[in-house]
Short mmCIF file of C-alpha atoms in Angstrom, two decimals:
data_model
loop_
_atom_site.label_atom_id
_atom_site.label_comp_id
_atom_site.label_asym_id
_atom_site.label_seq_id
_atom_site.Cartn_x
_atom_site.Cartn_y
_atom_site.Cartn_z
CA UNK A 1 -44.48 -9.27 19.02
CA UNK A 2 -42.84 -9.26 22.59
CA UNK A 3 -41.63 -6.00 24.21
CA UNK A 4 -37.94 -5.29 23.25
CA UNK A 5 -36.39 -5.48 26.45
CA UNK A 6 -37.40 -9.13 27.46
CA UNK A 7 -36.42 -10.47 23.91
CA UNK A 8 -32.82 -8.53 24.82
CA UNK A 9 -33.32 -10.34 28.43
CA UNK A 10 -33.69 -13.61 26.30
CA UNK A 11 -30.41 -13.32 24.27
CA UNK A 12 -28.28 -11.39 27.01
CA UNK A 13 -25.88 -10.68 26.30
CA UNK A 14 -25.78 -9.51 22.86
CA UNK A 15 -22.94 -10.25 20.18
CA UNK A 16 -22.60 -6.66 18.10
CA UNK A 17 -24.64 -8.96 14.78
CA UNK A 18 -27.80 -9.40 16.99
CA UNK A 19 -27.55 -5.76 18.71
CA UNK A 20 -27.77 -4.17 15.15
CA UNK A 21 -30.26 -7.04 14.36
CA UNK A 22 -32.75 -6.23 16.73
CA UNK A 23 -32.68 -2.30 16.32
CA UNK A 24 -34.03 -3.03 12.60
CA UNK A 25 -36.84 -5.38 13.73
CA UNK A 26 -37.93 -3.23 16.14
CA UNK A 27 -37.31 0.43 14.43
CA UNK A 28 -34.95 1.58 17.32
CA UNK A 29 -31.66 2.95 17.52
CA UNK A 30 -28.44 0.82 17.79
CA UNK A 31 -27.86 2.51 20.72
CA UNK A 32 -31.30 1.96 21.99
CA UNK A 33 -30.35 -1.57 22.44
CA UNK A 34 -27.12 -1.14 23.27
CA UNK A 35 -28.98 1.16 26.73
CA UNK A 36 -31.10 -1.58 27.03
CA UNK A 37 -28.99 -4.37 27.22
CA UNK A 38 -27.07 -2.35 29.76
CA UNK A 39 -30.52 -1.75 32.45
CA UNK A 40 -30.87 -5.28 32.13
CA UNK A 41 -26.83 -6.73 32.73
CA UNK A 42 -27.10 -3.58 35.35
CA UNK A 43 -29.83 -2.94 37.09
CA UNK A 44 -29.45 0.49 36.38
CA UNK A 45 -32.07 2.45 34.79
CA UNK A 46 -31.25 4.35 31.59
CA UNK A 47 -30.54 7.87 33.47
CA UNK A 48 -28.11 5.80 35.31
CA UNK A 49 -26.66 3.98 32.44
CA UNK A 50 -25.32 7.08 30.65
CA UNK A 51 -24.76 8.69 34.11
CA UNK A 52 -22.37 5.51 34.92
CA UNK A 53 -20.61 5.50 31.38
CA UNK A 54 -19.14 8.87 31.25
CA UNK A 55 -18.25 8.33 34.51
CA UNK A 56 -16.22 5.33 33.47
CA UNK A 57 -14.39 7.89 31.18
CA UNK A 58 -13.43 10.27 33.55
CA UNK A 59 -10.13 9.01 34.13
CA UNK A 60 -9.25 8.83 30.57
CA UNK A 61 -10.94 12.25 30.43
CA UNK A 62 -8.23 13.88 33.09
CA UNK A 63 -5.71 11.73 30.71
CA UNK A 64 -6.52 14.09 28.28
CA UNK A 65 -6.11 17.05 29.55
CA UNK A 66 -3.26 15.88 31.21
CA UNK A 67 -2.02 15.74 26.83
CA UNK A 68 -2.94 19.13 25.47
CA UNK A 69 -1.60 20.62 28.75
CA UNK A 70 2.13 20.18 28.82
CA UNK A 71 2.27 16.37 29.16
CA UNK A 72 5.27 14.70 28.00
CA UNK A 73 5.24 11.10 26.57
CA UNK A 74 9.12 9.08 25.79
CA UNK A 75 7.55 7.98 23.12
CA UNK A 76 5.12 10.99 21.37
CA UNK A 77 6.96 13.89 23.21
CA UNK A 78 4.51 17.18 23.61
CA UNK A 79 2.79 16.90 20.03
CA UNK A 80 -0.05 16.91 21.68
CA UNK A 81 0.54 20.56 23.51
CA UNK A 82 1.49 21.70 20.11
CA UNK A 83 -1.01 21.03 18.40
CA UNK A 84 -3.43 22.82 20.40
CA UNK A 85 -1.41 25.66 20.56
CA UNK A 86 -1.77 25.87 16.81
CA UNK A 87 -5.58 25.92 17.29
CA UNK A 88 -8.41 24.07 15.30
CA UNK A 89 -7.94 23.04 11.54
CA UNK A 90 -3.76 22.27 12.19
CA UNK A 91 -4.12 19.21 10.17
CA UNK A 92 -7.70 18.82 8.66
CA UNK A 93 -10.47 22.18 8.23
CA UNK A 94 -12.83 19.78 9.65
CA UNK A 95 -13.04 20.81 13.23
CA UNK A 96 -14.21 17.67 14.50
CA UNK A 97 -12.22 15.18 12.30
CA UNK A 98 -9.02 17.65 12.88
CA UNK A 99 -9.93 18.45 17.50
CA UNK A 100 -10.62 14.05 17.56
CA UNK A 101 -7.07 13.40 16.08
CA UNK A 102 -5.16 16.04 18.47
CA UNK A 103 -7.23 14.52 21.67
CA UNK A 104 -6.54 11.33 20.77
CA UNK A 105 -2.75 11.94 20.59
CA UNK A 106 -3.26 13.38 23.85
CA UNK A 107 -4.85 10.38 25.03
CA UNK A 108 -1.60 8.59 23.98
CA UNK A 109 0.10 11.21 25.77
CA UNK A 110 -1.80 11.31 29.00
CA UNK A 111 -1.45 7.02 29.22
CA UNK A 112 2.30 7.43 29.06
CA UNK A 113 1.95 9.92 31.83
CA UNK A 114 -0.66 8.53 34.22
CA UNK A 115 -2.39 5.62 32.70
CA UNK A 116 -5.69 4.98 30.69
CA UNK A 117 -8.71 2.70 31.83
CA UNK A 118 -8.24 0.01 28.87
CA UNK A 119 -11.00 -1.57 27.11
CA UNK A 120 -9.89 -4.18 24.67
CA UNK A 121 -5.93 -3.17 25.13
CA UNK A 122 -4.48 -0.13 26.29
CA UNK A 123 -4.93 1.57 22.60
CA UNK A 124 -8.57 1.26 21.87
CA UNK A 125 -9.15 3.69 25.04
CA UNK A 126 -7.82 6.69 23.27
CA UNK A 127 -9.61 7.13 20.24
CA UNK A 128 -12.56 6.41 22.00
CA UNK A 129 -11.97 9.36 24.97
CA UNK A 130 -10.45 11.68 22.15
CA UNK A 131 -13.17 11.34 20.07
CA UNK A 132 -15.59 11.77 23.08
CA UNK A 133 -13.25 15.13 24.18
CA UNK A 134 -13.82 16.78 20.16
CA UNK A 135 -17.80 16.29 20.69
CA UNK A 136 -17.83 18.33 23.95
CA UNK A 137 -15.82 20.93 22.24
CA UNK A 138 -18.02 21.30 19.03
CA UNK A 139 -21.04 21.40 21.91
CA UNK A 140 -22.80 17.77 21.36
CA UNK A 141 -25.61 17.79 24.47
CA UNK A 142 -25.10 15.44 27.43
CA UNK A 143 -27.30 13.03 26.48
CA UNK A 144 -26.07 12.35 23.03
CA UNK A 145 -22.49 12.26 24.43
CA UNK A 146 -23.13 9.54 26.83
CA UNK A 147 -25.18 7.75 23.87
CA UNK A 148 -22.00 7.74 21.90
CA UNK A 149 -19.96 6.90 25.09
CA UNK A 150 -22.03 4.07 25.64
CA UNK A 151 -21.67 2.66 21.57
CA UNK A 152 -18.13 2.70 21.70
CA UNK A 153 -17.84 0.84 24.92
CA UNK A 154 -19.93 -1.92 23.65
CA UNK A 155 -17.71 -2.30 20.33
CA UNK A 156 -14.83 -2.16 23.05
CA UNK A 157 -16.30 -4.66 25.71
CA UNK A 158 -16.34 -7.35 22.54
CA UNK A 159 -13.31 -6.58 21.75
CA UNK A 160 -11.38 -7.12 25.19
CA UNK A 161 -13.11 -10.74 24.88
CA UNK A 162 -11.65 -11.61 21.53
CA UNK A 163 -8.22 -9.75 22.44
CA UNK A 164 -5.94 -12.77 24.32
CA UNK A 165 -2.51 -11.77 23.06
CA UNK A 166 -0.93 -8.26 21.46
CA UNK A 167 -1.77 -6.48 18.27
CA UNK A 168 -3.15 -3.62 17.10
CA UNK A 169 -5.84 -5.03 14.98
CA UNK A 170 -8.31 -5.72 17.91
CA UNK A 171 -7.05 -2.85 19.72
CA UNK A 172 -6.12 0.62 19.10
CA UNK A 173 -6.84 0.28 15.47
CA UNK A 174 -9.38 -2.14 15.40
CA UNK A 175 -11.43 -1.71 17.95
CA UNK A 176 -10.96 1.67 17.18
CA UNK A 177 -12.42 1.99 14.02
CA UNK A 178 -15.28 -0.11 14.37
CA UNK A 179 -16.25 2.16 17.45
CA UNK A 180 -15.62 5.21 15.97
CA UNK A 181 -17.76 3.75 12.78
CA UNK A 182 -20.58 2.90 14.90
CA UNK A 183 -20.36 6.90 17.05
CA UNK A 184 -20.43 8.58 13.74
CA UNK A 185 -23.13 7.01 12.41
CA UNK A 186 -24.97 7.14 15.54
CA UNK A 187 -23.86 11.13 15.15
CA UNK A 188 -25.44 11.05 11.25
CA UNK A 189 -28.88 9.98 12.58
CA UNK A 190 -27.87 6.19 10.17
CA UNK A 191 -29.75 3.53 10.48
CA UNK A 192 -28.59 -0.19 12.03
CA UNK A 193 -27.90 -1.14 8.56
CA UNK A 194 -25.41 1.92 7.77
CA UNK A 195 -24.09 1.35 11.33
CA UNK A 196 -23.42 -2.12 10.39
CA UNK A 197 -21.84 -1.59 6.91
CA UNK A 198 -19.77 1.21 8.69
CA UNK A 199 -17.91 -0.93 11.05
CA UNK A 200 -17.72 -3.50 8.84
CA UNK A 201 -15.34 -1.43 6.08
CA UNK A 202 -13.89 0.38 9.09
CA UNK A 203 -12.44 -2.61 10.39
CA UNK A 204 -11.77 -4.56 6.85
CA UNK A 205 -8.41 -2.52 6.43
CA UNK A 206 -6.91 -3.26 9.76
CA UNK A 207 -7.37 -7.10 10.06
CA UNK A 208 -3.68 -8.62 11.12
CA UNK A 209 -2.31 -5.38 12.02
CA UNK A 210 0.14 -5.92 14.78
CA UNK A 211 1.44 -3.25 17.17
CA UNK A 212 4.51 -2.45 14.77
CA UNK A 213 6.14 -0.13 17.60
CA UNK A 214 5.37 -3.24 19.94
CA UNK A 215 5.16 -0.18 22.33
CA UNK A 216 8.19 1.08 22.47
CA UNK A 217 9.55 2.57 19.03
CA UNK A 218 8.23 6.35 18.99
CA UNK A 219 5.80 8.17 16.88
CA UNK A 220 4.13 4.99 15.25
CA UNK A 221 1.17 3.97 17.84
CA UNK A 222 -0.34 6.82 16.52
CA UNK A 223 -0.64 6.29 13.23
CA UNK A 224 -2.57 2.60 14.46
CA UNK A 225 -5.05 4.81 16.98
CA UNK A 226 -5.16 8.40 14.53
CA UNK A 227 -5.63 5.77 11.50
CA UNK A 228 -9.02 4.23 13.83
CA UNK A 229 -10.22 8.35 14.05
CA UNK A 230 -9.39 8.46 10.38
CA UNK A 231 -11.00 5.31 9.14
CA UNK A 232 -14.28 4.92 11.82
CA UNK A 233 -15.25 8.83 10.47
CA UNK A 234 -14.82 8.16 6.48
CA UNK A 235 -16.79 4.71 7.25
CA UNK A 236 -19.17 6.41 8.86
CA UNK A 237 -20.07 9.05 7.02
CA UNK A 238 -19.40 7.15 3.14
CA UNK A 239 -22.40 4.70 4.29
CA UNK A 240 -24.69 6.88 5.64
CA UNK A 241 -24.20 9.40 2.64
CA UNK A 242 -23.99 6.90 -0.50
CA UNK A 243 -25.91 3.79 -0.93
CA UNK A 244 -23.07 1.27 -0.94
CA UNK A 245 -23.64 -2.56 -1.22
CA UNK A 246 -21.26 -4.43 2.11
CA UNK A 247 -22.89 -7.95 2.32
CA UNK A 248 -20.19 -9.25 5.28
CA UNK A 249 -22.44 -9.18 8.60
CA UNK A 250 -20.64 -7.70 11.65
CA UNK A 251 -20.03 -11.05 13.37
CA UNK A 252 -18.50 -12.47 10.66
CA UNK A 253 -15.81 -9.89 10.43
CA UNK A 254 -15.35 -10.20 13.77
CA UNK A 255 -14.85 -13.81 14.45
CA UNK A 256 -12.25 -13.85 11.22
CA UNK A 257 -10.90 -10.99 12.93
CA UNK A 258 -10.40 -12.72 16.53
CA UNK A 259 -8.62 -16.01 14.48
CA UNK A 260 -6.05 -14.00 12.95
CA UNK A 261 -4.89 -12.25 15.80
CA UNK A 262 -3.80 -15.28 16.88
CA UNK A 263 -2.39 -16.05 14.08
CA UNK A 264 -0.79 -13.01 13.81
CA UNK A 265 1.03 -13.20 17.43
CA UNK A 266 2.81 -16.47 15.99
CA UNK A 267 3.63 -15.75 12.56
CA UNK A 268 3.52 -11.56 11.84
CA UNK A 269 4.58 -10.46 15.73
CA UNK A 270 7.95 -12.38 16.03
CA UNK A 271 9.37 -10.27 12.55
CA UNK A 272 8.18 -7.67 13.98
CA UNK A 273 9.88 -7.68 17.34
CA UNK A 274 12.79 -8.43 15.24
CA UNK A 275 13.20 -5.34 12.84
CA UNK A 276 11.46 -2.74 15.21
CA UNK A 277 13.82 -3.79 18.33
CA UNK A 278 16.63 -1.66 16.61
CA UNK A 279 14.47 1.03 18.18
CA UNK A 280 13.30 0.68 20.93
CA UNK A 281 13.51 3.27 23.67
CA UNK A 282 15.83 2.24 26.73
CA UNK A 283 16.44 4.40 29.63
CA UNK A 284 19.91 4.64 31.58
CA UNK A 285 18.10 3.32 34.84
CA UNK A 286 16.79 0.17 33.56
CA UNK A 287 19.56 -0.97 31.13
CA UNK A 288 22.22 -0.23 34.48
CA UNK A 289 20.87 -3.03 35.36
CA UNK A 290 21.59 -5.25 32.56
CA UNK A 291 24.65 -7.51 32.90
CA UNK A 292 27.33 -6.19 29.74
CA UNK A 293 27.27 -9.96 28.41
CA UNK A 294 23.55 -8.68 27.04
CA UNK A 295 24.43 -5.59 26.05
CA UNK A 296 27.44 -7.53 24.00
CA UNK A 297 24.18 -9.68 22.63
CA UNK A 298 21.87 -7.09 22.50
CA UNK A 299 23.89 -5.23 19.91
CA UNK A 300 25.25 -7.90 17.81
CA UNK A 301 22.32 -9.33 17.14
CA UNK A 302 20.56 -5.26 16.33
CA UNK A 303 23.85 -4.62 14.05
CA UNK A 304 22.91 -7.88 11.96
CA UNK A 305 19.23 -7.04 12.00
CA UNK A 306 19.89 -3.46 11.06
CA UNK A 307 22.59 -5.22 7.62
CA UNK A 308 19.69 -7.72 6.47
CA UNK A 309 17.14 -4.75 6.30
CA UNK A 310 19.91 -2.48 4.08
CA UNK A 311 20.52 -6.07 1.93
CA UNK A 312 16.62 -6.56 1.67
CA UNK A 313 15.85 -3.01 0.51
CA UNK A 314 18.53 -3.68 -2.07
CA UNK A 315 17.62 -6.24 -3.10
CA UNK A 316 14.27 -4.38 -3.57
CA UNK A 317 15.97 -1.73 -5.25
CA UNK A 318 17.84 -4.40 -8.01
CA UNK A 319 14.29 -5.87 -8.24
CA UNK A 320 12.45 -2.38 -9.13
CA UNK A 321 12.69 -0.84 -12.85
CA UNK A 322 12.67 2.86 -13.87
CA UNK A 323 9.73 5.44 -12.41
CA UNK A 324 8.61 5.46 -16.07
CA UNK A 325 8.24 1.54 -15.88
CA UNK A 326 7.05 0.53 -13.39
CA UNK A 327 3.06 0.99 -13.18
CA UNK A 328 2.73 -2.15 -15.59
CA UNK A 329 0.06 -3.30 -18.01
CA UNK A 330 -3.61 -2.38 -16.65
CA UNK A 331 -5.27 -5.39 -15.13
CA UNK A 332 -9.46 -5.24 -15.02
CA UNK A 333 -11.04 -6.69 -13.16
CA UNK A 334 -9.44 -4.74 -9.93
CA UNK A 335 -6.78 -6.97 -9.16
CA UNK A 336 -3.45 -7.70 -9.93
CA UNK A 337 -2.75 -10.69 -7.94
CA UNK A 338 -5.97 -12.24 -8.47
CA UNK A 339 -6.50 -11.18 -12.30
CA UNK A 340 -3.35 -9.91 -13.38
CA UNK A 341 -0.95 -12.92 -12.48
CA UNK A 342 -3.23 -15.47 -13.77
CA UNK A 343 -4.51 -13.89 -16.92
CA UNK A 344 -0.74 -13.36 -17.92
CA UNK A 345 -0.09 -17.36 -17.25
CA UNK A 346 -2.53 -18.16 -19.51
CA UNK A 347 -1.38 -15.61 -21.98
CA UNK A 348 1.78 -17.67 -21.82
CA UNK A 349 -0.16 -20.57 -22.97
CA UNK A 350 -2.22 -18.45 -25.29
CA UNK A 351 1.19 -18.04 -26.76
CA UNK A 352 2.51 -21.53 -27.41
CA UNK A 353 -0.03 -22.45 -29.73
CA UNK A 354 1.03 -23.19 -32.99
CA UNK A 355 -0.74 -21.12 -35.42
CA UNK A 356 -3.64 -21.66 -37.15
CA UNK A 357 -4.72 -24.05 -34.25
CA UNK A 358 -7.91 -23.34 -31.82
CA UNK A 359 -8.82 -24.08 -28.57
CA UNK A 360 -11.43 -26.65 -27.32
CA UNK A 361 -10.87 -27.40 -23.98
CA UNK A 362 -9.25 -25.87 -21.38
CA UNK A 363 -8.16 -26.25 -17.60
CA UNK A 364 -7.48 -23.93 -14.75
CA UNK A 365 -5.91 -24.40 -11.76
CA UNK A 366 -5.91 -22.50 -9.23
CA UNK A 367 -5.48 -22.53 -5.34
CA UNK A 368 -7.52 -22.21 -2.79
CA UNK A 369 -7.82 -18.23 -1.93
CA UNK A 370 -7.45 -17.84 -6.16
CA UNK A 371 -10.60 -20.40 -6.80
CA UNK A 372 -12.44 -18.91 -4.22
CA UNK A 373 -12.21 -15.26 -6.16
CA UNK A 374 -12.96 -17.03 -9.67
CA UNK A 375 -15.59 -14.55 -10.23
CA UNK A 376 -13.34 -12.36 -11.41
CA UNK A 377 -10.27 -13.78 -12.38
CA UNK A 378 -11.74 -16.97 -14.65
CA UNK A 379 -12.66 -14.08 -17.28
CA UNK A 380 -9.87 -13.23 -17.33
CA UNK A 381 -7.80 -16.21 -17.77
CA UNK A 382 -9.93 -17.20 -20.48
CA UNK A 383 -9.53 -14.54 -22.48
CA UNK A 384 -5.53 -14.45 -22.03
CA UNK A 385 -5.60 -18.18 -22.88
CA UNK A 386 -8.47 -19.11 -25.67
CA UNK A 387 -7.99 -15.43 -27.21
CA UNK A 388 -4.44 -13.76 -26.53
CA UNK A 389 -5.66 -11.02 -24.79
CA UNK A 390 -4.25 -8.41 -22.70
CA UNK A 391 -4.88 -8.01 -19.20
CA UNK A 392 -6.16 -4.40 -19.40
CA UNK A 393 -8.94 -5.71 -22.74
CA UNK A 394 -11.92 -4.97 -20.38
CA UNK A 395 -14.35 -5.55 -23.65
CA UNK A 396 -13.66 -9.30 -24.16
CA UNK A 397 -13.10 -9.15 -20.05
CA UNK A 398 -16.90 -8.28 -19.86
CA UNK A 399 -18.11 -11.45 -22.41
CA UNK A 400 -15.24 -13.75 -22.08
CA UNK A 401 -17.41 -16.37 -20.39
CA UNK A 402 -20.44 -15.96 -22.54
CA UNK A 403 -17.89 -15.73 -25.97
CA UNK A 404 -16.36 -19.48 -24.77
CA UNK A 405 -19.49 -20.90 -24.46
CA UNK A 406 -20.59 -20.13 -27.74
CA UNK A 407 -16.95 -21.08 -29.26
CA UNK A 408 -18.18 -24.87 -28.13
CA UNK A 409 -14.87 -24.76 -25.27
CA UNK A 410 -15.04 -26.69 -22.60
CA UNK A 411 -13.63 -24.78 -19.74
CA UNK A 412 -12.48 -27.20 -16.16
CA UNK A 413 -11.59 -24.68 -12.71
CA UNK A 414 -9.91 -27.14 -10.81
CA UNK A 415 -8.83 -25.91 -7.23
CA UNK A 416 -5.31 -26.89 -6.85
CA UNK A 417 -3.79 -27.30 -3.51
CA UNK A 418 0.14 -26.35 -3.52
CA UNK A 419 -0.03 -22.54 -2.31
CA UNK A 420 0.12 -19.60 -4.86
CA UNK A 421 -0.12 -22.11 -7.94
CA UNK A 422 -2.16 -20.93 -10.97
CA UNK A 423 -1.55 -23.42 -14.18
CA UNK A 424 -3.37 -23.34 -17.40
CA UNK A 425 -3.49 -26.34 -20.09
CA UNK A 426 -5.05 -26.24 -23.19
CA UNK A 427 -6.48 -28.53 -26.07
CA UNK A 428 -6.56 -27.96 -29.66
CA UNK A 429 -8.93 -28.87 -32.20
CA UNK A 430 -5.94 -30.66 -33.76
CA UNK A 431 -5.44 -32.63 -30.62
CA UNK A 432 -2.08 -30.81 -29.53
CA UNK A 433 -2.10 -29.31 -26.24
CA UNK A 434 -0.28 -26.91 -23.96
CA UNK A 435 0.46 -26.29 -20.35
CA UNK A 436 1.85 -23.45 -18.16
CA UNK A 437 3.09 -23.55 -14.70
CA UNK A 438 3.05 -21.07 -12.97
CA UNK A 439 3.17 -19.51 -9.14
CA UNK A 440 1.22 -15.95 -8.24
CA UNK A 441 3.71 -13.42 -7.24
CA UNK A 442 1.17 -10.43 -7.44
CA UNK A 443 1.01 -6.82 -9.89
CA UNK A 444 0.71 -9.44 -12.80
CA UNK A 445 4.26 -10.72 -12.03
CA UNK A 446 4.76 -15.01 -11.96
CA UNK A 447 7.21 -18.05 -11.01
CA UNK A 448 7.76 -19.68 -14.45
CA UNK A 449 7.91 -22.82 -12.96
CA UNK A 450 7.33 -25.34 -15.72
CA UNK A 451 5.54 -25.91 -19.24
CA UNK A 452 4.93 -27.99 -22.73
CA UNK A 453 5.86 -28.12 -25.26
CA UNK A 454 9.19 -26.82 -23.37
CA UNK A 455 9.49 -24.29 -20.42
CA UNK A 456 12.10 -22.24 -22.98
CA UNK A 457 9.72 -21.57 -25.84
CA UNK A 458 7.56 -20.02 -22.37
CA UNK A 459 10.44 -17.84 -21.35
CA UNK A 460 10.37 -16.36 -24.85
CA UNK A 461 6.88 -16.32 -24.86
CA UNK A 462 6.54 -14.07 -21.71
CA UNK A 463 9.86 -12.08 -22.81
CA UNK A 464 7.60 -11.52 -25.90
CA UNK A 465 4.41 -10.58 -24.18
CA UNK A 466 6.38 -8.24 -21.64
CA UNK A 467 5.62 -10.24 -18.59
CA UNK A 468 7.42 -9.98 -15.63
CA UNK A 469 9.02 -13.43 -14.51
CA UNK A 470 10.44 -13.50 -10.88
CA UNK A 471 12.56 -16.57 -9.29
#
């Protein structure tokens, strides 16, 4: 077998998936592949790479020191200085975690004071540097520090290319979570497989997340970059502690994140800006340069937004149930959206059957997302529509597919194209048919659009069953 260096040379530059695969194939650590790649791309030897990578962090580490030594941020004030004065274990008793969070917010404050050297964006160096600084505090040796630094910058180098617009899914939260997960697995002497799993787990909650503060709302950003520490360390420790099935390759998760990132900029960010702008920090110096006409227009727009927000919040409150009736029925299968709502569609259809009639055929039409998730929702629809079972009947859920086969019920599963459609049609042994046409609203709720023999009877059935029907 060819040596690792020659294979890496053929594949330059490496994706993270390729990096992990080579580590598996050659029985080495992921960081060894990262370092081999770096040697080839820079012309430095391993020692030179490790030294150079720490030099990359020098400015950011200075920003951290400013952050914990009285640095004052226009968004975060002196929070890290306060935390340092309180001592380790202030937020979490885990000293590494607690220090990593403190130094990460310190990096943010330092960023607002003197700036940081960015990777994907100005957010992700904060968890990288904060984590590294915490490792220094707990006595990590210099070689391990440099190896961790290499791993995090490898991740950051990839996210830097993917990031084409603003959004924390590819910056402080997304890139940071993946990098901290990789670093945590490395520190735990985990395998390449565990590292890939941990990175995928850590990235998952970050997909599509915009920068809610838009860099101008006080405090919010720290939950993003701090979340990278929390999520990354959790995923890294979890995957090196227990056996867990994570079947998504990192490169697939990363590719999806990069595409969702662009969609977020078009479809999510405008709404974020609209509702966060009233809380943007502004300075008198700059505002003095803006005309009164602009100030007036801003004021009117902001007032309108705040009124809209109040109306939306009130509408949500009007639609809420008393807290003793909030949880609703249990939903087997793990998702009130993917299982609960379509199962309730089936339950309504079953209620429309004439007494004594048996179902001989069922057609289930599901919009693309639900169709793709049919493994978990079809058993629910079958038990609800054919047998009238509730969403909590886990015993029937487990045998629903086998039972309809044994009972000779013909099952048709159709991929619908209309957004959120979930439609159930039943044919009985008497030649009669019923149909319930609904839209999914999550939480077991649905929009009841049409039904046969009548929409009125379907509405009565939903009310009898306690199914929440919304507009």
